[in-house]
Amino acid sequence: MHRLLRTLTSLAALTALGLTAGCSSDSGTERTAAGRGPASASAAAPGAFWVDPDSAAARQVEQWERQGRTKDAAVLRRISEQPLAVWPAGDDPTPDIKEATQGAAKDGRTAVLVAYNIPHRDCGQHSAGGAGSSEQYRDWLNTFADAIGDAPALVVLEPDAIPHIADGCTPAAYHDERYQLLSEAIQRLKRQPGVKVYLDAGNPGWINDAHKLTEPLRRAGVAQADGFSLNVSNFQSDETTKRYGRTLSATVDGKHFVMDTSRNGRGPLVGDRQDAWCNPPGRGLGTPPTDHTGEPLLDAVLWIKRPGDSDGPCRGGPAAGQWWPDYALGLARNAKRA
């Protein structure tokens, strides 16, 4: 059970963020004019990817500084000053994508986007939802691609969708539809000249045998993608994920991969496999995002799961995707040291 949790958007959440350091909702990529993050955020993280100056973490830093919590604010900058993926929310992904791609263009960088709206998403669990039909998904994905335009973007396509086929969680009746939609999505996104697409393939702690993903990835059209993504929203170590990626790559004609290191600095929670994915205590930030990996098959290290966004209502957390400052601060305090 390794969930990818969508960022929720609401004005009420923005208000809550200004009132409490407990569990206020992250607005994802929809912004208000007030409460901009540190002006230096985009300059703090060298590399190819865009740093959102108005992320929930950036706004939390600003709030804590106003409140005199300067030490906590300084620690939380370990999140706010790094590039984080954008998860467009709602039926219209255009505003979130435009903000990210325009901000990235201004900074001379690349936006990292997550397309997460497949029908029958997450097997009806914490991140249930998605498009109501195949046609609705096609329309949504087309809007997603149109919003990118000619901008450079790296798109992680449908976290969990393939692993949920491989583990049997998604009913067999939906498999053919899902394969078709994913294949079409890759082809549609690749029509945008600046887009790289990575089809999600779960993590090594979920589908232990990488070969079980080979046929599903092929049927979903990974041959037309730039590669696959690993460890999204999970905690597997860098080396474990790299080994798994190399093994899986060899079964899909040498495709490259990207991996999520946003919360893997201390590895997965030991001895609690069933619920280890959901707000596990004692975890830490992992290797900062970069496209200079030193690994021939590894195109980028990314923070795809936004550190501090709750995995769901477990271990005292707020709803899936909501900003949880206390958890974010714990991740930052436990950050992996170079």
Tab-separated table of C-alpha atoms in Angstrom:
chain	number	residue	atom	x	y	z
A	1	MET	CA	0.000	0.000	0.000
A	2	HIS	CA	2.055	2.880	-1.261
A	3	ARG	CA	-0.106	5.846	-2.050
A	4	LEU	CA	0.486	9.005	-4.021
A	5	LEU	CA	-1.404	11.796	-2.480
A	6	ARG	CA	-2.818	14.662	-4.355
A	7	THR	CA	-2.431	18.218	-3.118
A	8	LEU	CA	-5.776	19.727	-2.153
A	9	THR	CA	-6.693	23.325	-2.944
A	10	SER	CA	-8.920	25.665	-0.950
A	11	LEU	CA	-8.956	29.216	0.332
A	12	ALA	CA	-9.910	27.879	3.727
A	13	ALA	CA	-6.676	25.920	3.749
A	14	LEU	CA	-4.695	29.076	3.116
A	15	THR	CA	-6.422	30.712	6.045
A	16	ALA	CA	-5.647	27.732	8.244
A	17	LEU	CA	-1.988	27.929	7.337
A	18	GLY	CA	-1.870	31.411	8.716
A	19	LEU	CA	-3.493	30.386	12.006
A	20	THR	CA	-1.846	27.185	13.098
A	21	ALA	CA	1.378	25.260	12.875
A	22	GLY	CA	-0.489	22.018	13.441
A	23	CYS	CA	-2.256	20.662	10.357
A	24	SER	CA	-3.377	23.176	7.792
A	25	SER	CA	-4.053	22.336	4.184
A	26	ASP	CA	-1.502	22.774	1.428
A	27	SER	CA	-2.997	24.637	-1.478
A	28	GLY	CA	-0.753	22.854	-3.948
A	29	THR	CA	-0.083	25.161	-6.842
A	30	GLU	CA	-3.036	27.543	-6.648
A	31	ARG	CA	-1.836	30.748	-5.030
A	32	THR	CA	-3.003	34.005	-3.557
A	33	ALA	CA	-1.118	37.248	-3.894
A	34	ALA	CA	-0.455	37.465	-0.152
A	35	GLY	CA	2.133	35.429	1.679
A	36	ARG	CA	4.761	34.998	-0.987
A	37	GLY	CA	7.682	32.844	0.016
A	38	PRO	CA	11.305	33.974	0.282
A	39	ALA	CA	12.414	35.907	-2.781
A	40	SER	CA	15.672	33.932	-2.856
A	41	ALA	CA	14.016	30.516	-3.043
A	42	SER	CA	14.608	29.926	-6.734
A	43	ALA	CA	18.245	30.898	-6.368
A	44	ALA	CA	18.916	28.524	-3.488
A	45	ALA	CA	18.820	25.192	-5.315
A	46	PRO	CA	21.195	24.874	-8.274
A	47	GLY	CA	20.136	22.611	-11.108
A	48	ALA	CA	17.555	22.247	-13.790
A	49	PHE	CA	14.278	22.261	-11.882
A	50	TRP	CA	11.972	25.056	-10.757
A	51	VAL	CA	11.641	26.093	-7.118
A	52	ASP	CA	8.162	27.351	-6.216
A	53	PRO	CA	8.594	30.554	-4.169
A	54	ASP	CA	5.037	30.226	-2.849
A	55	SER	CA	4.892	26.598	-1.757
A	56	ALA	CA	3.236	25.689	1.523
A	57	ALA	CA	6.708	25.209	2.979
A	58	ALA	CA	7.808	28.679	1.832
A	59	ARG	CA	4.728	30.267	3.365
A	60	GLN	CA	5.266	28.327	6.584
A	61	VAL	CA	8.840	29.605	6.771
A	62	GLU	CA	7.567	33.151	6.409
A	63	GLN	CA	4.909	32.645	9.076
A	64	TRP	CA	7.330	31.160	11.595
A	65	GLU	CA	9.778	33.981	11.015
A	66	ARG	CA	7.022	36.483	11.794
A	67	GLN	CA	6.206	34.530	14.946
A	68	GLY	CA	9.824	34.460	16.080
A	69	ARG	CA	10.304	30.738	15.413
A	70	THR	CA	13.498	31.514	13.529
A	71	LYS	CA	15.280	28.234	14.252
A	72	ASP	CA	12.344	26.167	12.991
A	73	ALA	CA	12.031	28.436	9.960
A	74	ALA	CA	15.702	27.938	9.141
A	75	VAL	CA	15.316	24.153	9.314
A	76	LEU	CA	12.190	24.192	7.130
A	77	ARG	CA	14.116	26.020	4.414
A	78	ARG	CA	15.617	22.618	3.650
A	79	ILE	CA	12.241	21.982	1.984
A	80	SER	CA	11.172	25.438	0.813
A	81	GLU	CA	14.379	26.094	-1.100
A	82	GLN	CA	14.250	22.876	-3.129
A	83	PRO	CA	12.313	22.130	-6.331
A	84	LEU	CA	9.108	20.192	-5.668
A	85	ALA	CA	6.765	18.564	-8.146
A	86	VAL	CA	3.448	20.232	-8.929
A	87	TRP	CA	0.294	18.116	-8.745
A	88	PRO	CA	-2.409	20.026	-10.672
A	89	ALA	CA	-5.648	19.842	-8.729
A	90	GLY	CA	-9.271	19.899	-9.802
A	91	ASP	CA	-10.972	19.374	-13.126
A	92	ASP	CA	-8.929	22.062	-14.875
A	93	PRO	CA	-5.156	21.599	-14.535
A	94	THR	CA	-4.395	24.715	-16.587
A	95	PRO	CA	-3.900	27.320	-13.814
A	96	ASP	CA	-1.463	25.168	-11.843
A	97	ILE	CA	0.499	24.163	-14.933
A	98	LYS	CA	0.673	27.697	-16.301
A	99	GLU	CA	1.951	29.030	-12.996
A	100	ALA	CA	4.631	26.353	-12.834
A	101	THR	CA	5.779	26.574	-16.444
A	102	GLN	CA	5.762	30.369	-16.503
A	103	GLY	CA	7.648	30.513	-13.212
A	104	ALA	CA	10.134	27.982	-14.510
A	105	ALA	CA	10.609	29.913	-17.750
A	106	LYS	CA	11.314	33.091	-15.794
A	107	ASP	CA	14.018	31.258	-13.830
A	108	GLY	CA	15.389	29.392	-16.840
A	109	ARG	CA	14.385	26.034	-15.393
A	110	THR	CA	12.138	23.035	-15.994
A	111	ALA	CA	8.812	22.417	-14.245
A	112	VAL	CA	8.213	18.982	-12.729
A	113	LEU	CA	4.551	17.990	-13.083
A	114	VAL	CA	2.526	14.976	-11.992
A	115	ALA	CA	-0.464	13.757	-14.004
A	116	TYR	CA	-2.659	11.966	-11.459
A	117	ASN	CA	-6.260	11.580	-12.564
A	118	ILE	CA	-6.644	8.065	-13.988
A	119	PRO	CA	-10.141	6.527	-13.581
A	120	HIS	CA	-10.507	4.191	-10.580
A	121	ARG	CA	-7.461	5.786	-8.973
A	122	ASP	CA	-5.893	4.298	-5.829
A	123	CYS	CA	-8.388	1.396	-5.661
A	124	GLY	CA	-10.851	3.573	-3.766
A	125	GLN	CA	-8.534	4.256	-0.837
A	126	HIS	CA	-7.040	7.484	0.621
A	127	SER	CA	-6.420	9.083	-2.774
A	128	ALA	CA	-9.491	7.679	-4.476
A	129	GLY	CA	-11.020	9.646	-7.294
A	130	GLY	CA	-9.780	10.452	-10.730
A	131	ALA	CA	-11.700	11.068	-13.905
A	132	GLY	CA	-15.185	9.628	-14.035
A	133	SER	CA	-14.754	7.996	-17.442
A	134	SER	CA	-12.249	7.329	-20.206
A	135	GLU	CA	-13.515	10.287	-22.197
A	136	GLN	CA	-13.243	12.610	-19.224
A	137	TYR	CA	-9.676	11.472	-18.700
A	138	ARG	CA	-8.789	12.038	-22.345
A	139	ASP	CA	-10.217	15.548	-22.166
A	140	TRP	CA	-8.340	16.266	-18.929
A	141	LEU	CA	-5.055	14.929	-20.262
A	142	ASN	CA	-5.435	16.923	-23.464
A	143	THR	CA	-5.978	20.070	-21.411
A	144	PHE	CA	-2.935	19.168	-19.308
A	145	ALA	CA	-0.760	18.844	-22.413
A	146	ASP	CA	-2.134	21.997	-24.034
A	147	ALA	CA	-1.359	23.975	-20.883
A	148	ILE	CA	2.307	22.984	-21.089
A	149	GLY	CA	2.585	24.307	-24.617
A	150	ASP	CA	6.196	24.600	-25.763
A	151	ALA	CA	7.603	24.908	-22.229
A	152	PRO	CA	10.167	22.421	-20.925
A	153	ALA	CA	8.530	20.047	-18.452
A	154	LEU	CA	9.165	16.670	-16.881
A	155	VAL	CA	5.906	14.764	-16.357
A	156	VAL	CA	5.508	11.834	-13.984
A	157	LEU	CA	2.550	9.922	-15.360
A	158	GLU	CA	-0.056	8.372	-13.070
A	159	PRO	CA	1.652	7.238	-9.883
A	160	ASP	CA	0.530	3.776	-8.754
A	161	ALA	CA	-1.522	3.038	-11.891
A	162	ILE	CA	0.742	0.265	-13.208
A	163	PRO	CA	1.709	-1.264	-9.825
A	164	HIS	CA	-1.976	-1.466	-8.898
A	165	ILE	CA	-2.468	-3.628	-11.958
A	166	ALA	CA	0.530	-5.776	-11.062
A	167	ASP	CA	-0.575	-6.349	-7.463
A	168	GLY	CA	-4.194	-7.068	-8.384
A	169	CYS	CA	-5.660	-4.130	-6.491
A	170	THR	CA	-7.212	-2.649	-9.637
A	171	PRO	CA	-9.929	-5.060	-10.836
A	172	ALA	CA	-9.139	-6.943	-14.024
A	173	ALA	CA	-12.175	-5.418	-15.717
A	174	TYR	CA	-10.369	-2.057	-15.769
A	175	HIS	CA	-6.970	-3.238	-17.008
A	176	ASP	CA	-7.472	-2.874	-20.756
A	177	GLU	CA	-8.978	0.581	-20.326
A	178	ARG	CA	-6.052	1.670	-18.167
A	179	TYR	CA	-3.425	0.380	-20.570
A	180	GLN	CA	-5.115	2.195	-23.430
A	181	LEU	CA	-5.420	5.471	-21.533
A	182	LEU	CA	-1.810	5.412	-20.376
A	183	SER	CA	-0.549	4.656	-23.877
A	184	GLU	CA	-2.623	7.481	-25.310
A	185	ALA	CA	-1.453	9.831	-22.547
A	186	ILE	CA	2.197	9.182	-23.349
A	187	GLN	CA	1.643	9.822	-27.032
A	188	ARG	CA	-0.329	13.000	-26.336
A	189	LEU	CA	2.219	14.433	-23.927
A	190	LYS	CA	5.086	13.652	-26.280
A	191	ARG	CA	3.494	15.877	-28.897
A	192	GLN	CA	4.645	18.815	-26.755
A	193	PRO	CA	8.207	19.545	-27.892
A	194	GLY	CA	9.690	20.244	-24.460
A	195	VAL	CA	8.117	17.388	-22.499
A	196	LYS	CA	9.767	14.298	-21.047
A	197	VAL	CA	7.396	11.600	-19.756
A	198	TYR	CA	8.113	8.964	-17.110
A	199	LEU	CA	5.476	6.294	-16.517
A	200	ASP	CA	5.279	5.348	-12.854
A	201	ALA	CA	6.488	1.887	-11.805
A	202	GLY	CA	6.042	1.929	-8.025
A	203	ASN	CA	8.920	1.051	-5.716
A	204	PRO	CA	11.036	-1.973	-4.763
A	205	GLY	CA	9.278	-2.374	-1.432
A	206	TRP	CA	5.938	-2.860	-3.182
A	207	ILE	CA	6.433	-5.092	-6.214
A	208	ASN	CA	9.502	-6.972	-5.022
A	209	ASP	CA	10.144	-8.711	-8.334
A	210	ALA	CA	10.737	-6.008	-10.941
A	211	HIS	CA	10.000	-8.477	-13.732
A	212	LYS	CA	6.320	-8.442	-12.739
A	213	LEU	CA	6.161	-4.883	-14.046
A	214	THR	CA	7.726	-5.587	-17.419
A	215	GLU	CA	4.636	-6.666	-19.337
A	216	PRO	CA	2.345	-4.038	-17.749
A	217	LEU	CA	4.808	-1.291	-18.623
A	218	ARG	CA	5.102	-2.550	-22.172
A	219	ARG	CA	1.347	-2.758	-22.609
A	220	ALA	CA	1.000	0.793	-21.295
A	221	GLY	CA	3.373	2.116	-23.941
A	222	VAL	CA	6.597	2.704	-22.026
A	223	ALA	CA	8.459	2.283	-25.321
A	224	GLN	CA	7.118	5.701	-26.382
A	225	ALA	CA	7.941	7.315	-23.015
A	226	ASP	CA	11.298	8.689	-21.927
A	227	GLY	CA	11.342	6.149	-19.145
A	228	PHE	CA	9.723	5.239	-15.823
A	229	SER	CA	9.601	6.687	-12.318
A	230	LEU	CA	10.364	4.922	-9.039
A	231	ASN	CA	9.852	5.395	-5.297
A	232	VAL	CA	7.208	8.086	-5.708
A	233	SER	CA	5.910	8.971	-2.245
A	234	ASN	CA	7.894	6.118	-0.718
A	235	PHE	CA	10.982	5.675	1.413
A	236	GLN	CA	13.234	3.108	-0.248
A	237	SER	CA	16.912	4.053	-0.133
A	238	ASP	CA	18.794	5.501	-3.079
A	239	GLU	CA	20.906	2.400	-3.635
A	240	THR	CA	17.966	0.005	-3.338
A	241	THR	CA	15.986	2.066	-5.833
A	242	LYS	CA	18.881	2.374	-8.263
A	243	ARG	CA	19.465	-1.384	-8.263
A	244	TYR	CA	15.789	-1.993	-8.867
A	245	GLY	CA	15.744	0.597	-11.635
A	246	ARG	CA	18.681	-0.985	-13.415
A	247	THR	CA	17.020	-4.401	-13.209
A	248	LEU	CA	13.709	-3.118	-14.534
A	249	SER	CA	15.390	-1.081	-17.264
A	250	ALA	CA	17.047	-4.194	-18.639
A	251	THR	CA	13.604	-5.745	-19.192
A	252	VAL	CA	12.172	-2.747	-21.077
A	253	ASP	CA	14.859	-2.150	-23.664
A	254	GLY	CA	17.135	-0.043	-21.499
A	255	LYS	CA	14.665	2.704	-20.658
A	256	HIS	CA	15.957	5.375	-18.287
A	257	PHE	CA	14.296	6.277	-14.993
A	258	VAL	CA	13.857	9.013	-12.395
A	259	MET	CA	13.425	8.468	-8.666
A	260	ASP	CA	11.781	10.253	-5.756
A	261	THR	CA	14.107	10.939	-2.828
A	262	SER	CA	11.902	13.441	-1.022
A	263	ARG	CA	11.522	11.390	2.174
A	264	ASN	CA	13.969	8.500	1.918
A	265	GLY	CA	16.883	9.977	3.858
A	266	ARG	CA	16.484	7.418	6.635
A	267	GLY	CA	15.011	4.640	4.552
A	268	PRO	CA	11.670	2.901	5.118
A	269	LEU	CA	10.090	2.255	8.501
A	270	VAL	CA	11.255	-1.130	9.768
A	271	GLY	CA	8.852	-3.796	10.985
A	272	ASP	CA	5.594	-2.221	9.846
A	273	ARG	CA	5.306	-3.145	6.185
A	274	GLN	CA	1.530	-2.781	5.927
A	275	ASP	CA	1.377	0.823	7.097
A	276	ALA	CA	4.979	1.880	6.502
A	277	TRP	CA	3.885	4.087	3.593
A	278	CYS	CA	1.505	6.278	5.620
A	279	ASN	CA	3.082	9.138	7.586
A	280	PRO	CA	5.787	6.907	9.113
A	281	PRO	CA	7.581	8.529	12.057
A	282	GLY	CA	11.265	9.310	12.139
A	283	ARG	CA	11.763	9.689	8.393
A	284	GLY	CA	13.940	12.353	6.790
A	285	LEU	CA	14.533	14.294	3.597
A	286	GLY	CA	16.696	12.497	1.066
A	287	THR	CA	19.136	13.498	-1.648
A	288	PRO	CA	18.237	16.952	-3.037
A	289	PRO	CA	16.837	17.094	-6.576
A	290	THR	CA	19.319	17.165	-9.424
A	291	ASP	CA	19.717	16.124	-13.021
A	292	HIS	CA	23.416	15.394	-12.445
A	293	THR	CA	23.161	11.876	-11.078
A	294	GLY	CA	26.383	10.198	-12.160
A	295	GLU	CA	24.284	7.198	-13.201
A	296	PRO	CA	23.883	6.474	-16.937
A	297	LEU	CA	20.292	5.224	-16.597
A	298	LEU	CA	19.149	7.649	-13.888
A	299	ASP	CA	17.998	10.870	-15.554
A	300	ALA	CA	17.085	12.765	-12.388
A	301	VAL	CA	16.654	12.655	-8.651
A	302	LEU	CA	13.413	14.462	-7.805
A	303	TRP	CA	11.208	15.423	-4.886
A	304	ILE	CA	7.948	14.219	-6.402
A	305	LYS	CA	6.044	13.730	-3.175
A	306	ARG	CA	5.942	17.167	-1.602
A	307	PRO	CA	7.571	16.773	1.849
A	308	GLY	CA	5.093	17.779	4.515
A	309	ASP	CA	1.962	16.815	2.593
A	310	SER	CA	0.090	14.178	4.597
A	311	ASP	CA	-0.272	10.635	3.298
A	312	GLY	CA	-3.730	10.420	4.844
A	313	PRO	CA	-5.544	10.285	8.186
A	314	CYS	CA	-3.097	7.924	9.854
A	315	ARG	CA	-0.781	8.465	12.808
A	316	GLY	CA	-2.557	11.718	13.624
A	317	GLY	CA	-2.201	13.221	10.167
A	318	PRO	CA	-4.725	15.361	8.297
A	319	ALA	CA	-6.454	14.214	5.117
A	320	ALA	CA	-4.420	13.039	2.158
A	321	GLY	CA	-2.528	15.859	0.483
A	322	GLN	CA	-2.984	18.414	3.250
A	323	TRP	CA	0.009	20.344	4.525
A	324	TRP	CA	1.242	19.125	7.921
A	325	PRO	CA	3.880	21.518	9.302
A	326	ASP	CA	4.915	19.350	12.243
A	327	TYR	CA	5.613	16.376	9.992
A	328	ALA	CA	7.463	18.592	7.520
A	329	LEU	CA	9.649	19.934	10.301
A	330	GLY	CA	10.478	16.391	11.418
A	331	LEU	CA	11.499	15.430	7.891
A	332	ALA	CA	13.712	18.514	7.661
A	333	ARG	CA	15.344	17.887	11.025
A	334	ASN	CA	16.117	14.317	9.992
A	335	ALA	CA	17.446	15.293	6.557
A	336	LYS	CA	20.110	13.130	4.999
A	337	ARG	CA	23.522	14.684	5.310
A	338	ALA	CA	25.829	14.679	2.299
